[in-house]
Short mmCIF file of C-alpha atoms in Angstrom, two decimals:
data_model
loop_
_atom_site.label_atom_id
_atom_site.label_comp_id
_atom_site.label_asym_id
_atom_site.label_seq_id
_atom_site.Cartn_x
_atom_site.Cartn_y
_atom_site.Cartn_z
CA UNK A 1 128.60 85.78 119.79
CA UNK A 2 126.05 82.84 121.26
CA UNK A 3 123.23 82.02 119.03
CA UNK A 4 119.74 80.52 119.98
CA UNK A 5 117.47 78.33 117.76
CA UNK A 6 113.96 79.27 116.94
CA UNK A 7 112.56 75.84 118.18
CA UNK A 8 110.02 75.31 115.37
CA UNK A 9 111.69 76.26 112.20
CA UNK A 10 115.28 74.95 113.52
CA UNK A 11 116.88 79.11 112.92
CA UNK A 12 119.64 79.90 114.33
CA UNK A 13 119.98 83.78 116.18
CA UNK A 14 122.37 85.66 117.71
CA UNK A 15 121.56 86.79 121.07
CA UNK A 16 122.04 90.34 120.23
CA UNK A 17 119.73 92.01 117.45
CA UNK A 18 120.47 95.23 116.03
CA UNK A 19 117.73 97.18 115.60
CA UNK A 20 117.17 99.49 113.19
CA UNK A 21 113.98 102.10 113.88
CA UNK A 22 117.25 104.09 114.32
CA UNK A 23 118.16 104.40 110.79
CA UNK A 24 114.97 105.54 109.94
CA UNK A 25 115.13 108.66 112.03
CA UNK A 26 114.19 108.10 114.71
CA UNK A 27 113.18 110.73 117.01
CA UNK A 28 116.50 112.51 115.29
CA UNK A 29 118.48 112.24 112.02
CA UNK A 30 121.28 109.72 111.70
CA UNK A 31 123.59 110.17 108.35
CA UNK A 32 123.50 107.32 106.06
CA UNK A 33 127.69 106.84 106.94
CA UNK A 34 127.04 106.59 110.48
CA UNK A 35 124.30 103.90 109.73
CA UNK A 36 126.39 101.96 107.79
CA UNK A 37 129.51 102.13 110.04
CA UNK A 38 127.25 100.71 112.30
CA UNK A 39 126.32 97.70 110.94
CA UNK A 40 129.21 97.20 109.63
CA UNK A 41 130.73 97.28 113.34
CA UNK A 42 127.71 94.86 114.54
CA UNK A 43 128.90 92.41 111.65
CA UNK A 44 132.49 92.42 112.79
CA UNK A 45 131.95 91.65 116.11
CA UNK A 46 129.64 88.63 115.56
CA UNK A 47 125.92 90.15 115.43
CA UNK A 48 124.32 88.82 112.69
CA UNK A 49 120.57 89.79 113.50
CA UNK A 50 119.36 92.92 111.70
CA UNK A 51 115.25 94.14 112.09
CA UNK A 52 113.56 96.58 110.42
CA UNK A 53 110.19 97.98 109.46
CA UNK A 54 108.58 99.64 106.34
CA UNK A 55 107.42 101.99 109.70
CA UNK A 56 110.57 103.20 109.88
CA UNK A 57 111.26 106.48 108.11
CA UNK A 58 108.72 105.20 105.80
CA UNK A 59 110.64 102.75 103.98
CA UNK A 60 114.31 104.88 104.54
CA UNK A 61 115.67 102.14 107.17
CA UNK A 62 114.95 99.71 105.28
CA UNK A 63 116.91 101.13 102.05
CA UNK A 64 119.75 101.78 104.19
CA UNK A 65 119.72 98.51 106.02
CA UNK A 66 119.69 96.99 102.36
CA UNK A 67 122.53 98.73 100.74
CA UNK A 68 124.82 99.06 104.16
CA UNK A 69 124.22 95.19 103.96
CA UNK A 70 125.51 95.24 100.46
CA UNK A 71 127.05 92.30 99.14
CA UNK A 72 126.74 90.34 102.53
CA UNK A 73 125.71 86.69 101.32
CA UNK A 74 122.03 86.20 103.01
CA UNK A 75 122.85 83.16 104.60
CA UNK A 76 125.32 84.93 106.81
CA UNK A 77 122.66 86.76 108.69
CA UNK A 78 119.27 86.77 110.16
CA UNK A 79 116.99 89.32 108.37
CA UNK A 80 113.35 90.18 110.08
CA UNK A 81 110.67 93.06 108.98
CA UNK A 82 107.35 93.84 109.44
CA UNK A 83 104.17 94.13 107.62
CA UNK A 84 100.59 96.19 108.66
CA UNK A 85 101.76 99.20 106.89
CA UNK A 86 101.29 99.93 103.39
CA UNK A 87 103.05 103.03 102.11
CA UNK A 88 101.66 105.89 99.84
CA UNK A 89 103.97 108.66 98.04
CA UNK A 90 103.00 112.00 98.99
CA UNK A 91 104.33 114.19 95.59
CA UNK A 92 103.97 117.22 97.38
CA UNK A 93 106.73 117.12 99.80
CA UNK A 94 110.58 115.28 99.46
CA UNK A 95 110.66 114.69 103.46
CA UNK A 96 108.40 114.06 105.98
CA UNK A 97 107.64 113.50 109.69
CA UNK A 98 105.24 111.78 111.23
CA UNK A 99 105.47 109.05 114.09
CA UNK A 100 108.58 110.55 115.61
CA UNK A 101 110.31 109.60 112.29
CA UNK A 102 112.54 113.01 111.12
CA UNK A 103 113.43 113.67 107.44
CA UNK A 104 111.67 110.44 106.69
CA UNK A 105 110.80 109.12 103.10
CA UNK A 106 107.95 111.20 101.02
CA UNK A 107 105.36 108.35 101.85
CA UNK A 108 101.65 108.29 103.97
CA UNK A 109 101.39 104.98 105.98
CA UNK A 110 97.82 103.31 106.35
CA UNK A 111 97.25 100.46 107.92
CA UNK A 112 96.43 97.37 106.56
CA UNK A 113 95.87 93.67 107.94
CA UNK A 114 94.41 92.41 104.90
CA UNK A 115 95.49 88.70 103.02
CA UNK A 116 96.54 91.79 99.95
CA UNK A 117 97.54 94.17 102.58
CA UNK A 118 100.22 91.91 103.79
CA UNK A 119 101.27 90.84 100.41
CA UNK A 120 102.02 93.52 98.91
CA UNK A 121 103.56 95.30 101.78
CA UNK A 122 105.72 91.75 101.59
CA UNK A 123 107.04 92.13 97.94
CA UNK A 124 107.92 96.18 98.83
CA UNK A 125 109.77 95.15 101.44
CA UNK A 126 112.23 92.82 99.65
CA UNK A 127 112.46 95.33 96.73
CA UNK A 128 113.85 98.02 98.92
CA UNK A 129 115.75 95.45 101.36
CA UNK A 130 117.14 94.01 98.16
CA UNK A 131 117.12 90.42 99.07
CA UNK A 132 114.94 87.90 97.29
CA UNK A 133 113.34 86.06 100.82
CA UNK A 134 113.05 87.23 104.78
CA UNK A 135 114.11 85.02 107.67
CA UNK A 136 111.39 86.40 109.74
CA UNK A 137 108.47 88.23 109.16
CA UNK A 138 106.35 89.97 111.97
CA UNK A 139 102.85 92.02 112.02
CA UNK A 140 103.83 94.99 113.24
CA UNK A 141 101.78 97.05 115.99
CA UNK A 142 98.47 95.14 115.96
CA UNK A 143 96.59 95.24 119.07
CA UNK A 144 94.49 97.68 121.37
CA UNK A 145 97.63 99.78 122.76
CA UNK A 146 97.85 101.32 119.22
CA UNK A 147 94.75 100.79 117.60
CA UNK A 148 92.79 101.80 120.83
CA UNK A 149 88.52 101.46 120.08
CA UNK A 150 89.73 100.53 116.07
CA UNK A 151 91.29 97.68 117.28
CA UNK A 152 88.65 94.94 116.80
CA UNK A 153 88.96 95.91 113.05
CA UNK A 154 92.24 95.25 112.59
CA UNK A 155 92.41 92.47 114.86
CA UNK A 156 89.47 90.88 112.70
CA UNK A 157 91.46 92.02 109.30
CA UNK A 158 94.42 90.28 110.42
CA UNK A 159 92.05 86.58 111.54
CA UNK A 160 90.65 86.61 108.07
CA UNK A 161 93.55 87.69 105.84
CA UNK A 162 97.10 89.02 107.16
CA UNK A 163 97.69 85.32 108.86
CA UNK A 164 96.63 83.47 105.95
CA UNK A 165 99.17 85.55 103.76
CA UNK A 166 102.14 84.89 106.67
CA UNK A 167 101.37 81.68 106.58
CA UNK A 168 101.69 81.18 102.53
CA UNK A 169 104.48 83.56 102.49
CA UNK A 170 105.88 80.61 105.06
CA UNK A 171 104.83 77.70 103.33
CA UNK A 172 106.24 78.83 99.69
CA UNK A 173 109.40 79.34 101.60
CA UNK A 174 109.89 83.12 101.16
CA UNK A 175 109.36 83.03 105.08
CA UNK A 176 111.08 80.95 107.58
CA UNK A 177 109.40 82.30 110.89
CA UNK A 178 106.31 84.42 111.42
CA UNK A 179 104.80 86.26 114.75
CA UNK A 180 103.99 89.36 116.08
CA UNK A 181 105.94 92.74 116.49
CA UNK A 182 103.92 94.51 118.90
CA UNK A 183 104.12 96.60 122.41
CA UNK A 184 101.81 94.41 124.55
CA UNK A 185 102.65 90.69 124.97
CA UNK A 186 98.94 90.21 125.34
CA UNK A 187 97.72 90.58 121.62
CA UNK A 188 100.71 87.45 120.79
CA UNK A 189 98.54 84.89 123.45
CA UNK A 190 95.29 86.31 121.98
CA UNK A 191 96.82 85.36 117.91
CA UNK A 192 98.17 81.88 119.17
CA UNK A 193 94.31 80.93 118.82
CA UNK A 194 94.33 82.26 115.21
CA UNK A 195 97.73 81.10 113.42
CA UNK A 196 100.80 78.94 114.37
CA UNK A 197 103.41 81.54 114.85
CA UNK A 198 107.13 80.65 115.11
CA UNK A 199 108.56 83.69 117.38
CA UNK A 200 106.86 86.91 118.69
CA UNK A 201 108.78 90.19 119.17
CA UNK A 202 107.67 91.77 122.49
CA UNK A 203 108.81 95.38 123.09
CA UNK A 204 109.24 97.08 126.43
CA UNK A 205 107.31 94.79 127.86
CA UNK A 206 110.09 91.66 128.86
CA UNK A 207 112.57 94.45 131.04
CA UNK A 208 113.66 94.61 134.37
CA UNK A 209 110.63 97.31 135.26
CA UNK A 210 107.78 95.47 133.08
CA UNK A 211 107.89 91.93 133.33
CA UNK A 212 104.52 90.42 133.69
CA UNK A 213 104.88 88.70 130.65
CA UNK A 214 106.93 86.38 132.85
CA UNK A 215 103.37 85.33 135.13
CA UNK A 216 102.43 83.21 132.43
CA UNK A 217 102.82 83.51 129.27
CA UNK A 218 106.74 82.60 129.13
CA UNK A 219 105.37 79.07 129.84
CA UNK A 220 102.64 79.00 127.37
CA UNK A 221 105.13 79.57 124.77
CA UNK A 222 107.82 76.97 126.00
CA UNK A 223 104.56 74.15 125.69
CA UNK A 224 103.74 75.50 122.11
CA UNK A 225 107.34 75.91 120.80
CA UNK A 226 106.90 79.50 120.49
CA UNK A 227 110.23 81.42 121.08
CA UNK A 228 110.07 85.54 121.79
CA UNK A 229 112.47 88.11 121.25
CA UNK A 230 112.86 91.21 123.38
CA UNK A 231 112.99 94.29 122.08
CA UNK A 232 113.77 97.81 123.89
CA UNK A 233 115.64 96.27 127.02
CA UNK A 234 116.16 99.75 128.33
CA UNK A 235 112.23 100.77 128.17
CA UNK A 236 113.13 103.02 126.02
CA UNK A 237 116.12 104.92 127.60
CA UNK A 238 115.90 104.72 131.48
CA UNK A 239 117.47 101.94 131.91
CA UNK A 240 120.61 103.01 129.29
CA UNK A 241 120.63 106.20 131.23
CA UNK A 242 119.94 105.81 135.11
CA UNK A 243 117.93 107.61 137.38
CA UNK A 244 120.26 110.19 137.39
CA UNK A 245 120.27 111.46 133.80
CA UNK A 246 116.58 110.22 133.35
CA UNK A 247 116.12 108.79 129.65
CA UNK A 248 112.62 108.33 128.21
CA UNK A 249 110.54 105.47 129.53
CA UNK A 250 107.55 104.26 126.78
CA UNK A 251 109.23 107.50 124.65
CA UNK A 252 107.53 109.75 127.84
CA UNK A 253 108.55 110.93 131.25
CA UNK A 254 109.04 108.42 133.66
CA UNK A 255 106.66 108.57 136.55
CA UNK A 256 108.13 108.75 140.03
CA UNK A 257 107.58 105.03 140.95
CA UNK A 258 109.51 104.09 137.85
CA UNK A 259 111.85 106.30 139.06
CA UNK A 260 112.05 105.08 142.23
CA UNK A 261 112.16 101.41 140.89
CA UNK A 262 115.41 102.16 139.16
CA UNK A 263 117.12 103.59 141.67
CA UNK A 264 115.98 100.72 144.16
CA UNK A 265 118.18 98.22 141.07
CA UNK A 266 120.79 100.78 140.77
CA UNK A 267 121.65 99.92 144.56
CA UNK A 268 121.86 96.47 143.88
CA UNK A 269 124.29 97.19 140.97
CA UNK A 270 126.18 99.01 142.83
CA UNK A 271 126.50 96.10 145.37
CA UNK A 272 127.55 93.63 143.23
CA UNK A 273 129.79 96.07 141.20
CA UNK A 274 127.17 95.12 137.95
CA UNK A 275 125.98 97.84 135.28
CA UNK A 276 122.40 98.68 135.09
CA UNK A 277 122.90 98.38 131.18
CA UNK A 278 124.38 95.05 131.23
CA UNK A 279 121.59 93.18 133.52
CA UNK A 280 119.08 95.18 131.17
CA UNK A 281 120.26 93.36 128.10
CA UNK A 282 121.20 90.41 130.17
CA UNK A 283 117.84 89.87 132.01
CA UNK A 284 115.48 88.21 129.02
CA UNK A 285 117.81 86.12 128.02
CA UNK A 286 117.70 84.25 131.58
CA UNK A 287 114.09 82.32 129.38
CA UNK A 288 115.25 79.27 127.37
CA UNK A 289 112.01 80.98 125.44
CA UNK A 290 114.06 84.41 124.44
CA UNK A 291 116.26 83.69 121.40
CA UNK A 292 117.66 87.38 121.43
CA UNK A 293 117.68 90.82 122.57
CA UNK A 294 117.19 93.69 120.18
CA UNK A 295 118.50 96.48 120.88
CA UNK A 296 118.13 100.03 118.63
CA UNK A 297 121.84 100.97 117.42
CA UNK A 298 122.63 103.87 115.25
CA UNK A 299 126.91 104.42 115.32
CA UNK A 300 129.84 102.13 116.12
CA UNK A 301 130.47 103.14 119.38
CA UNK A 302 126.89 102.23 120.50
CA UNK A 303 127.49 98.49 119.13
CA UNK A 304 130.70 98.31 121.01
CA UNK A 305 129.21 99.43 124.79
CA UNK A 306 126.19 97.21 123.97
CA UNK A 307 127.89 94.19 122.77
CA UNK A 308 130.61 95.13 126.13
CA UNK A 309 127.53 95.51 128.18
CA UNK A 310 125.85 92.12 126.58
CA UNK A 311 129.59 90.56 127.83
CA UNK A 312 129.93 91.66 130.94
CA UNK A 313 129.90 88.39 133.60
CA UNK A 314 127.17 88.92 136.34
CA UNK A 315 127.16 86.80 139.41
CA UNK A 316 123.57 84.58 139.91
CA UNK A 317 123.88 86.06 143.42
CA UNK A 318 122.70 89.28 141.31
CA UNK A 319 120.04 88.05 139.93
CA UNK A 320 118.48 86.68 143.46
CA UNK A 321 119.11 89.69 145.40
CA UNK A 322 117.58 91.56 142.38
CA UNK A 323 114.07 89.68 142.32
CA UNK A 324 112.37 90.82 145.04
CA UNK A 325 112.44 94.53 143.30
CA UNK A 326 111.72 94.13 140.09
CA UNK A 327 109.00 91.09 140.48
CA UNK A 328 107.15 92.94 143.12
CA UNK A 329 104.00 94.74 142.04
#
């Protein structure tokens, strides 16, 4: 598989990323063997990003990621999680679900921004990852979209503390890269006045249907040697599924004009004989600025048609005869 390097800290990345919000039940439960099959799989066949989140089943994916990992030597992959979240144990209960997380782990989240916050949140991490340092470490889900009128609290927690502690975290060298891992590509330009970041993970926001990000800020990042990674290429499901079978798009029902979008690419597709998965996962990574494409993953045969998908040769006659849809407004 092609890698990418994070232009500041010199990393090297595959262009596929496995994400794992998956293993921490997500939306449904996965068994621990599938999980691990899974990686496994994504190993074999060259993929040697892996992302998690304390978020995620409340610390569950990353326990699995850690031990389906196993006795994989570090410096054979790329390892990135979060911090934001601290987790509490909740005594009364052995499961629970919140977040769309099912049969999670026994644990309250609360955020926290905070120079301690992020520490300790930090040192959790690696205990139940199992691994002594982090390749890349990302605030998770700051900004307005989830924080709403709270927002300006966390924002200012994160100016006065949670960068600081990235930053050391960076500079001691338990970090290599630092960013964002957020929703809305807008809060990463807002932090770029507040902290030199390495890479910021944008989620359904860099996609064939929501590309704004591209206006701008694509070329803001190039001039400060910031690199991005795009997360949920398919928005979520509609773009894995087609207009046909109508997945989830931003984890609701997809509107008409997003409907109507898709099927508008689906007929280019179809003219060029191109899958609507494959110039989903292919599309970011036509920005020098997108190091990789992560992409949620939860059993073997889901690496193989994504990784096939991530393959499959598309014409640049595609691509032109595609722009006029999805860059219109």
């Amino acid at each position: 598989m092609k890698t990418r390097i994070i232009n500041s800290s010199g990393s090297s990345i595959t262009e596929i990323g496995f994400g794992c919000a998956g293993a921490g039940n997500l939306f449904r439960p996965v068994s621990y063997e599938n999980i691990c099959g899974a990686v496994l799989k994504a190993s074999e066949l060259g993929v040697q990003y892996f992302d998690t989140a304390p978020h995620y089943g409340a610390g569950l994916s990353e326990r699995r990621l850690g031990l389906a990992l196993g006795e994989t030597l570090h410096q054979d992959i790329f390892l990135s999680t979060k911090v934001g979240r601290l987790l509490h144990p909740d005594c009364k209960v052995d499961q629970k679900e919140a977040d769309g997380f099912v049969g999670a782990s026994p644990f309250d989240r609360e955020y926290n921004y905070t120079y301690d916050g992020v520490m300790r949140s930090f040192e959790d991490s690696l205990q139940r990852l199992g691994v002594s340092h982090i390749d890349m470490l990302l605030m998770h889900d700051i900004g307005e979209l989830t924080h709403k009128e709270q927002h300006v609290m966390y924002f200012q927690q994160a100016i006065e503390g949670g960068f600081r502690a990235m930053m050391e975290l960076r500079d001691q060298g338990l970090v290599r890269n630092i960013g964002l891992g957020v929703n809305e590509w807008q809060i990463c330009d807002q932090a770029m006045n507040h902290a030199q970041f390495d890479c910021f993970m944008v989620a359904n926001c860099f996609t064939l249907l929501n590309n704004d990000i591209t206006h701008t800020f694509t070329d803001k990042c190039s001039k400060n040697n910031v690199s991005l990674i795009a997360a949920a290429p398919f928005n979520s499901g509609i773009l894995a599924k087609g207009s046909k079978n109508l997945g989830h798009y931003f984890y609701g029902e997809a509107p008409k004009d997003i409907v109507d979008k898709v099927i508008a690419i689906e007929s280019i597709c179809d003219q060029f004989d191109v899958s609507l998965q494959a110039a989903a996962i292919q599309y970011a990574l036509r920005y020098d600025c997108v190091k990789s494409v992560l992409i949620g993953m939860t059993n073997e045969d889901r690496v193989i048609q994504n990784i096939a998908w991530y393959e499959e040769s598309i014409p640049e006659a595609f691509w032109q005869a595609l722009a006029p849809i999805i860059y219109s407004s």
